[in-house]
Short mmCIF file of C-alpha atoms in Angstrom, two decimals:
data_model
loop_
_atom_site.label_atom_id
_atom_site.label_comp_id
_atom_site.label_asym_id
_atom_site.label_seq_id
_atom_site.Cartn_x
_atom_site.Cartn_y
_atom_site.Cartn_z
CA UNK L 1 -8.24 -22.94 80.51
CA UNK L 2 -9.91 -24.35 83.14
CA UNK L 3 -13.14 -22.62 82.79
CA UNK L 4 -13.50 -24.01 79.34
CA UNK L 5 -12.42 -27.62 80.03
CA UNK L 6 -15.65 -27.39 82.83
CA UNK L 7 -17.72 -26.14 80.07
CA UNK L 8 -17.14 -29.96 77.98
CA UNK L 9 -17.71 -31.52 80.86
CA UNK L 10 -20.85 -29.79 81.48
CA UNK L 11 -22.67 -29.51 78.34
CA UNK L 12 -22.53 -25.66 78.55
CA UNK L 13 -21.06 -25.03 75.59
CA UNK L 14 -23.37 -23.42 73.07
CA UNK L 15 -24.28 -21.38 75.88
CA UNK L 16 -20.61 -20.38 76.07
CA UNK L 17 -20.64 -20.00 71.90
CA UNK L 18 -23.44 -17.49 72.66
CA UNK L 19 -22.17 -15.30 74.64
CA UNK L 20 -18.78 -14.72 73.26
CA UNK L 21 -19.65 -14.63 69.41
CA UNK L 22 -16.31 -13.18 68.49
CA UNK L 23 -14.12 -16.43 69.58
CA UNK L 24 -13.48 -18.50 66.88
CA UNK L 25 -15.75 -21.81 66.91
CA UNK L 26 -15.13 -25.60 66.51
CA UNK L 27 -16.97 -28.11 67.18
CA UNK L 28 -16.40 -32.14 67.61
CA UNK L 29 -19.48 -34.27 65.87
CA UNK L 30 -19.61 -37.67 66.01
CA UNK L 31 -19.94 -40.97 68.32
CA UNK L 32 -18.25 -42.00 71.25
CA UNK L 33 -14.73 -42.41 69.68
CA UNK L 34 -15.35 -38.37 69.41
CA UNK L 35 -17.10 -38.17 72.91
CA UNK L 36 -13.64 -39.24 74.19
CA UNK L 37 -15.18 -43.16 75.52
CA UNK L 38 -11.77 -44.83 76.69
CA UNK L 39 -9.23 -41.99 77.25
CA UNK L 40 -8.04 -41.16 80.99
CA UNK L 41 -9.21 -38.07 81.28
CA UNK L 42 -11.85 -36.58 78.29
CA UNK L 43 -11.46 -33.27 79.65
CA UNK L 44 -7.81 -33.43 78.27
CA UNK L 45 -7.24 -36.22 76.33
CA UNK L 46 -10.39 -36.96 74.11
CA UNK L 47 -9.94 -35.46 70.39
CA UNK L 48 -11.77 -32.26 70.99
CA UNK L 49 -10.04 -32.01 74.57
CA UNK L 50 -6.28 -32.48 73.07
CA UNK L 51 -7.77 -29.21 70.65
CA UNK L 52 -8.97 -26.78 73.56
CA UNK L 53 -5.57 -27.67 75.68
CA UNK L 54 -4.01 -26.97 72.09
CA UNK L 55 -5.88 -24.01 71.25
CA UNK L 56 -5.41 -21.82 74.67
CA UNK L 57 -9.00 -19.26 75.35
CA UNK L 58 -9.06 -17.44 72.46
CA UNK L 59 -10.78 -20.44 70.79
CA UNK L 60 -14.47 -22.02 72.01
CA UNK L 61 -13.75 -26.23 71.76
CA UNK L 62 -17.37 -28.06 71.52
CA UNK L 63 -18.00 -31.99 72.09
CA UNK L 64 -20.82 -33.16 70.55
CA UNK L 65 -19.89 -36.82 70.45
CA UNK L 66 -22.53 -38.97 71.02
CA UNK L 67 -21.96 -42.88 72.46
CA UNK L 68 -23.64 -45.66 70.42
CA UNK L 69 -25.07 -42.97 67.81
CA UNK L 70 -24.94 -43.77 63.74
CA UNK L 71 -23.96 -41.22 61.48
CA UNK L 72 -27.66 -41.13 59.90
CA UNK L 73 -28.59 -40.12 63.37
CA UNK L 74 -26.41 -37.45 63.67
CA UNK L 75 -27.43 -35.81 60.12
CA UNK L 76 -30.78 -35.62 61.60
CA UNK L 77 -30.25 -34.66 65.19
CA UNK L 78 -27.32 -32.84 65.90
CA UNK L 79 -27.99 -29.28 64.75
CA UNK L 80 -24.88 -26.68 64.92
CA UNK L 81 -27.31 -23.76 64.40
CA UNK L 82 -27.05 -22.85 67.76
CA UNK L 83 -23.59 -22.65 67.55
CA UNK L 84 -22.82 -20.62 64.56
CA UNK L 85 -21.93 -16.98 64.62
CA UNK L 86 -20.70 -14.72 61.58
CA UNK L 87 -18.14 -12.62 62.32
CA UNK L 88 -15.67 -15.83 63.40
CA UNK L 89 -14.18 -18.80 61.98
CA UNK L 90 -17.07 -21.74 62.62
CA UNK L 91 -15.06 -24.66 62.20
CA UNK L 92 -16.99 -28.57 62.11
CA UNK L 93 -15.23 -32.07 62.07
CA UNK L 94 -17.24 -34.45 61.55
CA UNK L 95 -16.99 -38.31 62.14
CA UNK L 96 -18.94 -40.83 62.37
CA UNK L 97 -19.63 -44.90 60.90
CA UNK L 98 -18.45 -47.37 63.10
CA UNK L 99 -21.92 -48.20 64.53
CA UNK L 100 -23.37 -47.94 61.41
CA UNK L 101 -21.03 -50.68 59.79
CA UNK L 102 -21.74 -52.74 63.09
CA UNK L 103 -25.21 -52.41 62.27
CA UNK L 104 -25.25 -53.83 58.89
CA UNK L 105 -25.01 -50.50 56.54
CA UNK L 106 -23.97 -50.02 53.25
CA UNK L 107 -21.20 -48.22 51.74
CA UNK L 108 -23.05 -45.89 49.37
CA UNK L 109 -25.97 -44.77 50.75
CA UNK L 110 -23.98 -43.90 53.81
CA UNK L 111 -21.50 -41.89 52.16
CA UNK L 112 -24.59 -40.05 50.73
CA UNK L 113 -25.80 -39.49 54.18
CA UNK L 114 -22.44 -38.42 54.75
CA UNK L 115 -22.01 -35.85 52.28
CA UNK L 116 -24.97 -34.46 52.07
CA UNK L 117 -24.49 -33.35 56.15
CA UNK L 118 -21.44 -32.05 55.53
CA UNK L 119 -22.41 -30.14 52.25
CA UNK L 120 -25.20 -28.72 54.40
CA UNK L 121 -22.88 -27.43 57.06
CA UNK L 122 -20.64 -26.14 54.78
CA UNK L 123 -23.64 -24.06 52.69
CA UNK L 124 -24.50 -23.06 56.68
CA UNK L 125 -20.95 -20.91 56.58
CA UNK L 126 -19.16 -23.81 58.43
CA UNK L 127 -15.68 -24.79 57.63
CA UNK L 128 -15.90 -28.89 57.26
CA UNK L 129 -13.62 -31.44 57.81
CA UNK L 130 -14.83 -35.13 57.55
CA UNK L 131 -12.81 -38.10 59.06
CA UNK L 132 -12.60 -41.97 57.67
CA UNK L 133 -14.36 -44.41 60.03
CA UNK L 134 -11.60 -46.91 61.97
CA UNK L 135 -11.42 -50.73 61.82
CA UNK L 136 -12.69 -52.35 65.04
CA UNK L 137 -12.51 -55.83 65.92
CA UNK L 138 -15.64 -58.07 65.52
CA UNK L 139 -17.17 -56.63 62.21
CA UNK L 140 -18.03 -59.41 60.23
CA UNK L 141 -15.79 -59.73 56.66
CA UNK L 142 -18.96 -57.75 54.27
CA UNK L 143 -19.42 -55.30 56.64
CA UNK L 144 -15.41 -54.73 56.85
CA UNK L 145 -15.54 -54.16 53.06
CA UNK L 146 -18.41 -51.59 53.27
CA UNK L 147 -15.96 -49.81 55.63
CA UNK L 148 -13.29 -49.77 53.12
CA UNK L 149 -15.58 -49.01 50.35
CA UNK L 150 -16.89 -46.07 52.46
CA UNK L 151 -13.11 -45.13 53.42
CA UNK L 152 -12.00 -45.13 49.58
CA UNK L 153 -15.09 -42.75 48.84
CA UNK L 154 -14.38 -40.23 51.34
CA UNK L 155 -10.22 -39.82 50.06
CA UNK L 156 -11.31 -40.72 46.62
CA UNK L 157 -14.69 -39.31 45.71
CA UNK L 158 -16.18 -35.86 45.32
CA UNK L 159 -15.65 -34.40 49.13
CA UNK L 160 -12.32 -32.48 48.53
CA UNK L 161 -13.30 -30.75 45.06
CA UNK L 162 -16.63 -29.74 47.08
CA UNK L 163 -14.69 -28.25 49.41
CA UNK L 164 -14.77 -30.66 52.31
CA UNK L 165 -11.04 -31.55 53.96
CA UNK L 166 -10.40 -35.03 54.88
CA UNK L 167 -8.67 -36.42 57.97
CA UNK L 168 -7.89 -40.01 56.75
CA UNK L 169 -7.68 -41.80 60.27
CA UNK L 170 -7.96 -44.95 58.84
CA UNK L 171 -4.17 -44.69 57.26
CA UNK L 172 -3.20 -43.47 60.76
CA UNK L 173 -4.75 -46.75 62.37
CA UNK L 174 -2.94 -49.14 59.28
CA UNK L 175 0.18 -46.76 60.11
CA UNK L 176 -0.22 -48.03 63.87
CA UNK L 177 -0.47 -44.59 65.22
CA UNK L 178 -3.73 -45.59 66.47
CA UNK L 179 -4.01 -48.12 68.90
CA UNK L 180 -7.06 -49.67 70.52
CA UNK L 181 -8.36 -50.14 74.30
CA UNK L 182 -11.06 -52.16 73.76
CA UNK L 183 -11.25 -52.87 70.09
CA UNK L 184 -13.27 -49.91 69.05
CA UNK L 185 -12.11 -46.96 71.06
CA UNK L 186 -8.76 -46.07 70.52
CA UNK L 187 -6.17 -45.45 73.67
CA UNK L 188 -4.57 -42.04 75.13
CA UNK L 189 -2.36 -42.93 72.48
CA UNK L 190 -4.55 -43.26 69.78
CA UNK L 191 -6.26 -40.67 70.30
CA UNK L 192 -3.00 -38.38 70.74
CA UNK L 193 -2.77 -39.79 66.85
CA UNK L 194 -5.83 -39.09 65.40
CA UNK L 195 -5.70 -35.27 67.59
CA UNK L 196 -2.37 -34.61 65.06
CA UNK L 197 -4.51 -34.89 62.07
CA UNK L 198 -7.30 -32.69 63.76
CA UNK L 199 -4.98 -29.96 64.44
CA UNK L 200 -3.45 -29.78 61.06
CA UNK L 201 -6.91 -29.08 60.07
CA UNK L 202 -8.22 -27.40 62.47
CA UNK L 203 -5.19 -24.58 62.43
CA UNK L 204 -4.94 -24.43 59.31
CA UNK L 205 -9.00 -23.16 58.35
CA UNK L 206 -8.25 -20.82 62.01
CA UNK L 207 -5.40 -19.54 59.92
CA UNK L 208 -2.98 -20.41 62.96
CA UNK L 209 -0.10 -21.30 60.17
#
C-alpha cells in the first residue's frame, strides 16, 4: 500500500500502469478539487487517495488532477493513452468546471466539450464516469446559473443513454455532505462525501459487487 501511495505522490504512475498491465486501471481527471488541494493528507484523503486506500494493490489508483486547469484544457491535454491496457478494467472519472464557470463559460458549449471527452474515452475502451461541477462561493449570479444549467445537462441530457455514469456531487453538496475549506475545495469531510459516490462507481464497473 505504501508503494503505491509514493507512486501519487510522485507522478510515477503511468510508469507503474506500464509495467503491471494486468492490474485493473483508474484514473482521477480533473482540477485541483481532484488533485486533492485542501485535504490533510492527499496521499490518503484526496478522492483518488480515499480509492487506492479503498481498493488494496490489486488495483493501480492514478491522479491526474490538475490545479487552476478548465475542463476545455483537460480535453486537449490530458491524454490517458499511456495509461490504457486491454486485458484489464480501464476505469476514467472525470471532473472538471469550476474554473471554467469562474472564468465566464457557458453552459452548452461546455457540456459539449464535456461530452465529447468523455465519448472519446469511452470509444478508447475506457469505462467513464463524469461528475457535476460544485457551487463555490464568489461566482457571480449568471455564471451560478450556467453551473446549474451545466449540472441539469449532465443528470438530464444524453450522457447516461451513451453510456457515461454520473456521480451527481452537486446533490451531495445541497445534501450537506460536502463541506467547504476555503469556498471551493471541499474539506477531509467533503471529500470523504464525494469519495462514497466514486466508489459506488468505481466498484461497481471493477465488478467488486
Amino acid at each position: 500500500m505504501a508503494a503505491l501511495l509514493l507512486l501519487l505522490a510522485f507522478g510515477l504512475q503511468r510508469w507503474y500502469a506500464a509495467a503491471h498491465p494486468k492490474h485493473d486501471m483508474v484514473v482521477f481527471v480533473g482540477d485541483s478539487i481532484t488533485e486533492g488541494v485542501a485535504a490533510s493528507d492527499p496521499l490518503t484523503t484526496s478522492r483518488p487517495g480515499r480509492y487506492q486506500v479503498h481498493a488494496g494493490n490489486d488495483v493501480i489508483v492514478a491522479n491526474e488532477g490538475v490545479n487552476g486547469i478548465t475542463l476545455g484544457s483537460l480535453a486537449g491535454l490530458v491524454s490517458l493513452k499511456d495509461y490504457y491496457k486491454s486485458g484489464r478494467r480501464n476505469v476514467v472519472v472525470l471532473g472538471g468546471g469550476s474554473n471554467d464557470f469562474a472564468q465566464n463559460a457557458k453552459a452548452v458549449p461546455l457540456f459539449k466539450t464535456l461530452q465529447d471527452y468523455a465519448m472519446r474515452l469511452k470509444e478508447d475502451g475506457w469505462i467513464v464516469g463524469v461528475g457535476t461541477v460544485m457551487a463555490r462561493n464568489g461566482l457571480p449570479p449568471e455564471q451560478e446559473r450556467e453551473r446549474q444549467a451545466f449540472n441539469r445537462m449532465i443528470v438530464h441530457g444524453p450522457l447516461k443513454g451513451q453510456g457515461i455514469a454520473v456521480l451527481d456531487f452537486d446533490a451531495e453538496q445541497r445534501a450537506g455532505r460536502v463541506p467547504l475549506a476555503d469556498g471551493v475545495h471541499p474539506t477531509d469531510e467533503g471529500y470523504a462525501g464525494m469519495s462514497k459516490l466514486d466508489v459506488a462507481f468505481v466498484d461497481k464497473a471493477l465488478e467488486k459487487r
